[in-house]
mmCIF file of C-alpha atoms in Angstrom:
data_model
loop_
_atom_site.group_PDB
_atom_site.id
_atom_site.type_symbol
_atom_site.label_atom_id
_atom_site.label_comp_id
_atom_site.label_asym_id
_atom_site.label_seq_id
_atom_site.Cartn_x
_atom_site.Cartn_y
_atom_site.Cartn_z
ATOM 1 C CA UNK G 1 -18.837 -2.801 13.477
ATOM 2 C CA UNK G 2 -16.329 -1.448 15.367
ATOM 3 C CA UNK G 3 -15.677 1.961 16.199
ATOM 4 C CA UNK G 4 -12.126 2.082 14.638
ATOM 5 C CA UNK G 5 -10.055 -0.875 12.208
ATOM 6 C CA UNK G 6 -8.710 -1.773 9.484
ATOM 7 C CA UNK G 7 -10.828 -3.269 6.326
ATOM 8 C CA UNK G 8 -9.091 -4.542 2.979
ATOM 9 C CA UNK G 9 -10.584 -3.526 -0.296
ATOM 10 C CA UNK G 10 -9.842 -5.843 -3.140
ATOM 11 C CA UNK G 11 -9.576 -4.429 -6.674
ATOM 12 C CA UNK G 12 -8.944 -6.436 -9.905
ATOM 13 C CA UNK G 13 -8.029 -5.832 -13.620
ATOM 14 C CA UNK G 14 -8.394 -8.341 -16.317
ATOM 15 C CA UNK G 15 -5.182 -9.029 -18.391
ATOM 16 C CA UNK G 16 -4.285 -11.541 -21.427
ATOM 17 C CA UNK G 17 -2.889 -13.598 -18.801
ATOM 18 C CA UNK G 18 -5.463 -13.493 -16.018
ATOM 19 C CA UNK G 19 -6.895 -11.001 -13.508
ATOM 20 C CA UNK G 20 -4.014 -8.745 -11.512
ATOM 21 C CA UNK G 21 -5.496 -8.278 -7.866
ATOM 22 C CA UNK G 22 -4.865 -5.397 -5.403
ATOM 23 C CA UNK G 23 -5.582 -5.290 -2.043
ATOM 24 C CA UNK G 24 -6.067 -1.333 -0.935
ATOM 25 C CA UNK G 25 -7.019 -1.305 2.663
ATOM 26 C CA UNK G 26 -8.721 0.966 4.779
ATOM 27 C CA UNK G 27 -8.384 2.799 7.998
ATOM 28 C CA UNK G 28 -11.373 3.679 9.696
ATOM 29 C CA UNK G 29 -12.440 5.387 13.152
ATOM 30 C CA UNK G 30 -15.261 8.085 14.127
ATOM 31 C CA UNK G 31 -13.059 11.127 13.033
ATOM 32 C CA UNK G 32 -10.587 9.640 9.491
ATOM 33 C CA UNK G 33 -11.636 7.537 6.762
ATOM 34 C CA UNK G 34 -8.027 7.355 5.195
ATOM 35 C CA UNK G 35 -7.498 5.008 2.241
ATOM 36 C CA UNK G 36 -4.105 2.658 2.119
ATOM 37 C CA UNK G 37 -2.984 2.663 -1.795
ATOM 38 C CA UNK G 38 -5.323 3.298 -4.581
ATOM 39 C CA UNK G 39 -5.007 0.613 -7.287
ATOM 40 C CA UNK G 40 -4.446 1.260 -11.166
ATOM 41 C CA UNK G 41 -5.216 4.682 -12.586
ATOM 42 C CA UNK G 42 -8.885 4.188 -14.068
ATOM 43 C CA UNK G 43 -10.110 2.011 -11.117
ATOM 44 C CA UNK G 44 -12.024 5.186 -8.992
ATOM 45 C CA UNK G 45 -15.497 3.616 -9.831
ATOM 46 C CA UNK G 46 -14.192 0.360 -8.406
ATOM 47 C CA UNK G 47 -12.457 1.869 -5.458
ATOM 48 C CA UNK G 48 -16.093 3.936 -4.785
ATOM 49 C CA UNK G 49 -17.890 0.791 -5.297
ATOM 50 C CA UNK G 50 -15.515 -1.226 -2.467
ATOM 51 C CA UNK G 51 -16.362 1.377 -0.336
ATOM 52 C CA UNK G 52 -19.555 1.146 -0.591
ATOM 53 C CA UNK G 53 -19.638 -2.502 0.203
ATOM 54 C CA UNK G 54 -17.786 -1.868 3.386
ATOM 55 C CA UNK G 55 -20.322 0.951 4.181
ATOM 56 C CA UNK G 56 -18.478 4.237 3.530
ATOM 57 C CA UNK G 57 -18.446 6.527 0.283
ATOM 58 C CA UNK G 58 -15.543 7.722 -1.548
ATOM 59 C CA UNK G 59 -16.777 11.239 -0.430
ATOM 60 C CA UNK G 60 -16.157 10.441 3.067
ATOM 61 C CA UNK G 61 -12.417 10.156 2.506
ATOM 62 C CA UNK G 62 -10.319 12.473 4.636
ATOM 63 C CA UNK G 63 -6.767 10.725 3.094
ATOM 64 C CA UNK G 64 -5.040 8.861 0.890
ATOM 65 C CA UNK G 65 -1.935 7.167 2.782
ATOM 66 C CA UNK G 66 0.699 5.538 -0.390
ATOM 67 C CA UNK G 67 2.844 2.908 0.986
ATOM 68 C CA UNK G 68 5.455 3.752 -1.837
ATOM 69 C CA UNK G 69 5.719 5.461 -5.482
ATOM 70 C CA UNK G 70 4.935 2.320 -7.724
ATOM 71 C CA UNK G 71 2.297 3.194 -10.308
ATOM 72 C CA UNK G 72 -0.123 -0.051 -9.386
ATOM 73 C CA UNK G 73 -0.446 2.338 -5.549
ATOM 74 C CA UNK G 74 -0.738 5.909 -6.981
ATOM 75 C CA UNK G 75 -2.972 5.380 -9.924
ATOM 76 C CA UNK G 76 -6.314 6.812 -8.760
ATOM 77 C CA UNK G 77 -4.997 9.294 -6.405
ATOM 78 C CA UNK G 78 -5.050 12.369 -8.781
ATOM 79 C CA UNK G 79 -8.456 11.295 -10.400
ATOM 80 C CA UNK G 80 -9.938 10.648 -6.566
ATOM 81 C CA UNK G 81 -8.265 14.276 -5.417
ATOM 82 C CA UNK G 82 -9.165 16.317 -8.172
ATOM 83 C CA UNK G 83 -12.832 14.852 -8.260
ATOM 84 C CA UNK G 84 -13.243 15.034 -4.485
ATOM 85 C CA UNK G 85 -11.061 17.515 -3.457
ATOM 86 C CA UNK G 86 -9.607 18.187 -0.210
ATOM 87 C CA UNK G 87 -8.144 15.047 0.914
ATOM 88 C CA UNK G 88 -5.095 14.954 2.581
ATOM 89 C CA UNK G 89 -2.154 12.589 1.017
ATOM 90 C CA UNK G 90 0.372 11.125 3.259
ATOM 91 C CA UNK G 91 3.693 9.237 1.699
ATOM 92 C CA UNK G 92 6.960 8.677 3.453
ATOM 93 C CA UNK G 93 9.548 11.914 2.423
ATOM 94 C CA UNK G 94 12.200 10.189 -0.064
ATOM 95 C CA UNK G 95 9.189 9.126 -2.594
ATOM 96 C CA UNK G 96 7.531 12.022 -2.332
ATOM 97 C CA UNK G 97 9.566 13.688 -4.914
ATOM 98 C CA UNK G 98 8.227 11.063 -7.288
ATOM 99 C CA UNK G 99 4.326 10.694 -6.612
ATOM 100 C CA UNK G 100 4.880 15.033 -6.772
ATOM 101 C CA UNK G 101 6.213 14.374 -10.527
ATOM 102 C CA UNK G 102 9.557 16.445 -9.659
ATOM 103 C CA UNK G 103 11.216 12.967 -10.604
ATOM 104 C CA UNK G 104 10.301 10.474 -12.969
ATOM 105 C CA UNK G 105 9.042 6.970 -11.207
ATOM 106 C CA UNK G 106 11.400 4.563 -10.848
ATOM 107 C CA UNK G 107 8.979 1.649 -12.269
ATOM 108 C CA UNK G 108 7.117 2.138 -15.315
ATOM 109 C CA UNK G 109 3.260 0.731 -15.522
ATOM 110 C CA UNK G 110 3.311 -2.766 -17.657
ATOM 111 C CA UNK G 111 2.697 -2.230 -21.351
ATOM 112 C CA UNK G 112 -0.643 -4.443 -21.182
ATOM 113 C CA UNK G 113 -1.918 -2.098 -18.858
ATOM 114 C CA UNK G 114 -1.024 1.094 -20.315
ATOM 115 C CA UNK G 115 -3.614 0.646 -23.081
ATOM 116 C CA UNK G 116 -6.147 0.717 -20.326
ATOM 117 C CA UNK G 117 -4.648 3.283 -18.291
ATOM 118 C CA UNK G 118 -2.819 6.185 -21.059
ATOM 119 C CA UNK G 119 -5.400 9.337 -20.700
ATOM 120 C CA UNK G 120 -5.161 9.081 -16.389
ATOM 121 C CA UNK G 121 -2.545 11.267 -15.531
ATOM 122 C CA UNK G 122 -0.295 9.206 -12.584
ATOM 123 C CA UNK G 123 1.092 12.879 -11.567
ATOM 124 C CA UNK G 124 -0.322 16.227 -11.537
ATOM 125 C CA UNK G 125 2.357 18.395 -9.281
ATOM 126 C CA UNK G 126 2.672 19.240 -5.733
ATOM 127 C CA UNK G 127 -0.384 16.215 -4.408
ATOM 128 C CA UNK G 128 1.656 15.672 -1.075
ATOM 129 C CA UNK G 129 0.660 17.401 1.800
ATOM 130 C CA UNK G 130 2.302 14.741 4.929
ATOM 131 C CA UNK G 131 5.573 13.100 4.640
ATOM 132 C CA UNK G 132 5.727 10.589 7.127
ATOM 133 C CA UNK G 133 9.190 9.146 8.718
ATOM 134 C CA UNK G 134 9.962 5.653 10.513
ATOM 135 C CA UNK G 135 7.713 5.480 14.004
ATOM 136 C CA UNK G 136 5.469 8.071 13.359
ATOM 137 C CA UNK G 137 2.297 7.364 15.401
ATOM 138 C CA UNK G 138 -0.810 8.357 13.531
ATOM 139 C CA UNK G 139 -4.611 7.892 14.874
ATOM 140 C CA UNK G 140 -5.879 6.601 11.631
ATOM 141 C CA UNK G 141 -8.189 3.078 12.503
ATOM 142 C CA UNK G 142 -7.636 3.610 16.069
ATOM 143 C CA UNK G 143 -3.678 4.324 15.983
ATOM 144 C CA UNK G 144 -1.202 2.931 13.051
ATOM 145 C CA UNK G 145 3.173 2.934 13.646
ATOM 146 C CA UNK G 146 4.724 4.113 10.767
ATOM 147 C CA UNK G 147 7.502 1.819 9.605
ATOM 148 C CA UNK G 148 10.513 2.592 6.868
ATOM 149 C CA UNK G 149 10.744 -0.753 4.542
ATOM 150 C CA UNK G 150 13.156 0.816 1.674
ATOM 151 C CA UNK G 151 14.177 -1.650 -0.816
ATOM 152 C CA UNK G 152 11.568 -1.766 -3.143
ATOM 153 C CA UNK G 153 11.318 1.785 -3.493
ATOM 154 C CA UNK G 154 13.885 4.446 -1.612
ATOM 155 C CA UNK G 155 10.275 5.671 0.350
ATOM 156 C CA UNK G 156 8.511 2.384 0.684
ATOM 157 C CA UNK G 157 6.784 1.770 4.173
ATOM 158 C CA UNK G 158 4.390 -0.513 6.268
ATOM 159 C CA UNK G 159 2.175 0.137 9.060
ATOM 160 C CA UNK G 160 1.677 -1.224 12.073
ATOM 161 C CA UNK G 161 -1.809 -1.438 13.781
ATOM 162 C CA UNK G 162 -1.425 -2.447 17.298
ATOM 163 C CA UNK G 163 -5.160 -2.889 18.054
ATOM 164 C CA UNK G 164 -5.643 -5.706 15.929
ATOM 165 C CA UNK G 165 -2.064 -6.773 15.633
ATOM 166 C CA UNK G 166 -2.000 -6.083 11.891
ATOM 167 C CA UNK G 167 1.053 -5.423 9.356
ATOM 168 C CA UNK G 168 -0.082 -3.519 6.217
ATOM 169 C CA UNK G 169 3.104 -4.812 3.809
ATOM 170 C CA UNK G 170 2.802 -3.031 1.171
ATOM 171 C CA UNK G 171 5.038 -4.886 -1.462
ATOM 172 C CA UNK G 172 7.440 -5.352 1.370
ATOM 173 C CA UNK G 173 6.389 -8.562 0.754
ATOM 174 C CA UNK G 174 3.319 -10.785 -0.823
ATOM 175 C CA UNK G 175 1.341 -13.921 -0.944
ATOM 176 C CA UNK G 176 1.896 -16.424 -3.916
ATOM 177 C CA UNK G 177 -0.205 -19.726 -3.696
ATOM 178 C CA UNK G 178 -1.394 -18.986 -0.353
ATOM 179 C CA UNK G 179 2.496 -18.785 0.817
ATOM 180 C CA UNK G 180 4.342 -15.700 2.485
ATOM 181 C CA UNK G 181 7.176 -14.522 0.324
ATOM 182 C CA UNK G 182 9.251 -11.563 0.271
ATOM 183 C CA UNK G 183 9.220 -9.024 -2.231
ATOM 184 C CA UNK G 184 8.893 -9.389 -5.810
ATOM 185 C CA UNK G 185 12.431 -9.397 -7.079
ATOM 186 C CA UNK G 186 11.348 -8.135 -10.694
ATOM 187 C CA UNK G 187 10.272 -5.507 -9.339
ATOM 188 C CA UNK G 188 12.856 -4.499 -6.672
ATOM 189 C CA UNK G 189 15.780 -2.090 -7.528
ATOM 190 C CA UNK G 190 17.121 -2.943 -3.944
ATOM 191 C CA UNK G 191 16.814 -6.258 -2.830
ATOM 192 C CA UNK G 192 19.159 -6.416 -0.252
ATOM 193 C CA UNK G 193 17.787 -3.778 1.541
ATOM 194 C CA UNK G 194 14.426 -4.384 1.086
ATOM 195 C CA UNK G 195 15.343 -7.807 2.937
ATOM 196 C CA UNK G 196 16.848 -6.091 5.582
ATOM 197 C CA UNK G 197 14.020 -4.111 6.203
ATOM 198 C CA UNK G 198 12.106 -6.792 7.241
ATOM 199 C CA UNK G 199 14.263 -7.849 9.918
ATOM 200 C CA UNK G 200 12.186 -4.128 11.257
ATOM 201 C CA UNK G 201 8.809 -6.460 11.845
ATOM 202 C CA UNK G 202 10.618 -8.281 14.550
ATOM 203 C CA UNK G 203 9.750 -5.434 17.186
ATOM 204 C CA UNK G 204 6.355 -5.815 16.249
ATOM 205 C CA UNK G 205 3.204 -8.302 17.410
ATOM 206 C CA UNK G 206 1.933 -9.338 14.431
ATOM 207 C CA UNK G 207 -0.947 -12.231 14.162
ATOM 208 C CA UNK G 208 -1.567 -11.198 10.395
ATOM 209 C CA UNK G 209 -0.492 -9.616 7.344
ATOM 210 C CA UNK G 210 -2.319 -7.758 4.563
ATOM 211 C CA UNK G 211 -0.173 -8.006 1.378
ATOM 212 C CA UNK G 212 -0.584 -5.713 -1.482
ATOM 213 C CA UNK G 213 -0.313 -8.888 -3.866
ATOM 214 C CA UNK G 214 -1.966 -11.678 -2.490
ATOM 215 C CA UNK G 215 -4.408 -10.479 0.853
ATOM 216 C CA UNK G 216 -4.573 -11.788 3.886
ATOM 217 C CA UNK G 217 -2.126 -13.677 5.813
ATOM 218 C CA UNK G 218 -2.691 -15.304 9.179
ATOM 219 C CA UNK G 219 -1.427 -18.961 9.412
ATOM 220 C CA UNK G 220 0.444 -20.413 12.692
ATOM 221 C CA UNK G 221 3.221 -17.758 13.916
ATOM 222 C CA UNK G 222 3.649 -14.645 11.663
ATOM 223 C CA UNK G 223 6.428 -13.479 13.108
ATOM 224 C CA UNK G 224 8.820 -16.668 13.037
ATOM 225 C CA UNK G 225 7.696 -17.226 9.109
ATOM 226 C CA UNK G 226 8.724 -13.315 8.576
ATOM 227 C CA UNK G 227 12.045 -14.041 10.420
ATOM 228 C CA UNK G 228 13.088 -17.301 8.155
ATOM 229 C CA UNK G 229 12.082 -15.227 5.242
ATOM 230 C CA UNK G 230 14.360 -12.400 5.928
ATOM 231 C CA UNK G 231 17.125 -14.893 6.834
ATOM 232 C CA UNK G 232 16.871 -16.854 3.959
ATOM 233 C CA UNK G 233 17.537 -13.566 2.113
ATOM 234 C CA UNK G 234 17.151 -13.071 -2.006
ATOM 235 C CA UNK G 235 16.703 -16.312 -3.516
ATOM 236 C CA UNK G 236 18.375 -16.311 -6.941
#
């Protein structure tokens, strides 16, 4: 394996309707093991068990990085920090005040779920210790570029990782049927502006995407399909 990367974790939870995927990911190198989003609350034996497959232990965690507030990213983080404390937890500043429970999350966690999920606590006070802005350079997986993708959340944002020309989305946008969309309008206060934000990935190299919702995506040029996607705009 290589010394320093990016890996994607994917986590599942059965619903009525069918399994709802996550795709975590992972950014690894000699000195961080820093984990990219953390699934839905009640998922930390799954998370430890992903890592496991890719050869780490949840111990080994020295961060959590949270690409935005939304309760299907935060849910294990205050199980994972209070059972292995000492982790660092990066987020970008204007959704910090959320995941830090000073302000109620803008997006609720879907009734079918909340059976599942009601006794793990989403919030527990002051959890933030990093706010990270737009191009911040940080060395996790060998170097990652901060990027601000507001829209679907004030403090949504995507990372860049220039070694293996990868775009961690986030839910700046996601697969559906093996297709790149943009992001989920149900579930985007902003849609405007989260459209405009991708016009951002344009100074950026990108031979693949790893999508929240929906994995990997790496078919013909990544950048043009991004660029007809933001110019096509919200499709109502």
């Amino acid at each position: 394996m290589k010394k320093s990367g990016v890996i994607s974790l994917e986590l599942g939870i059965e619903l009525p309707q069918g399994m709802w995927t996550f795709t975590p990911s992972l950014l690894y190198s000699e000195d961080e093991l820093i984990l990219v989003d953390t699934g839905v609350a009640g998922m930390v034996q799954e998370v430890s068990s992903k890592l496991n497959e890719a050869g780490y232990s949840i111990e080994q965690l020295t961060g959590i990085l949270l690409t935005h507030q939304d309760p299907d990213h935060i849910g294990n983080l205050i199980e994972i920090i209070k059972t292995y404390p000492g982790k660092k937890v990066y987020a970008h500043a204007a959704d910090r005040p959320y995941i830090d429970g000073e302000l109620s999350l803008l997006k609720q966690i879907p009734p079918t779920i909340e059976l599942k999920t009601a006794h793990f606590p989403l919030v527990s006070g002051t959890v933030v210790t990093d706010t990270l802005e737009n191009g911040d350079e940080l060395a996790f997986g060998g170097g990652v570029i901060v990027i601000e993708t507001p829209g679907h959340t004030p403090g949504h944002i995507s990372l860049y990782h220039p070694a293996s020309k990868t775009l961690i989305a986030g839910d700046a946008m996601l697969i559906r049927g093996g297709q790149l969309q943009g992001p989920n309008p149900m579930q985007t206060p902003d849609l405007k502006q989260a459209y405009e934000s991708l016009s951002k990935f344009a100074a950026y190299d990108i031979e693949k995407i790893l999508c929240y919702h929906g994995g990997w995506y790496e078919e013909g040029n990544v950048n043009e399909r991004i660029a007809e996607i933001a110019a096509a705009g919200p499709q109502e």
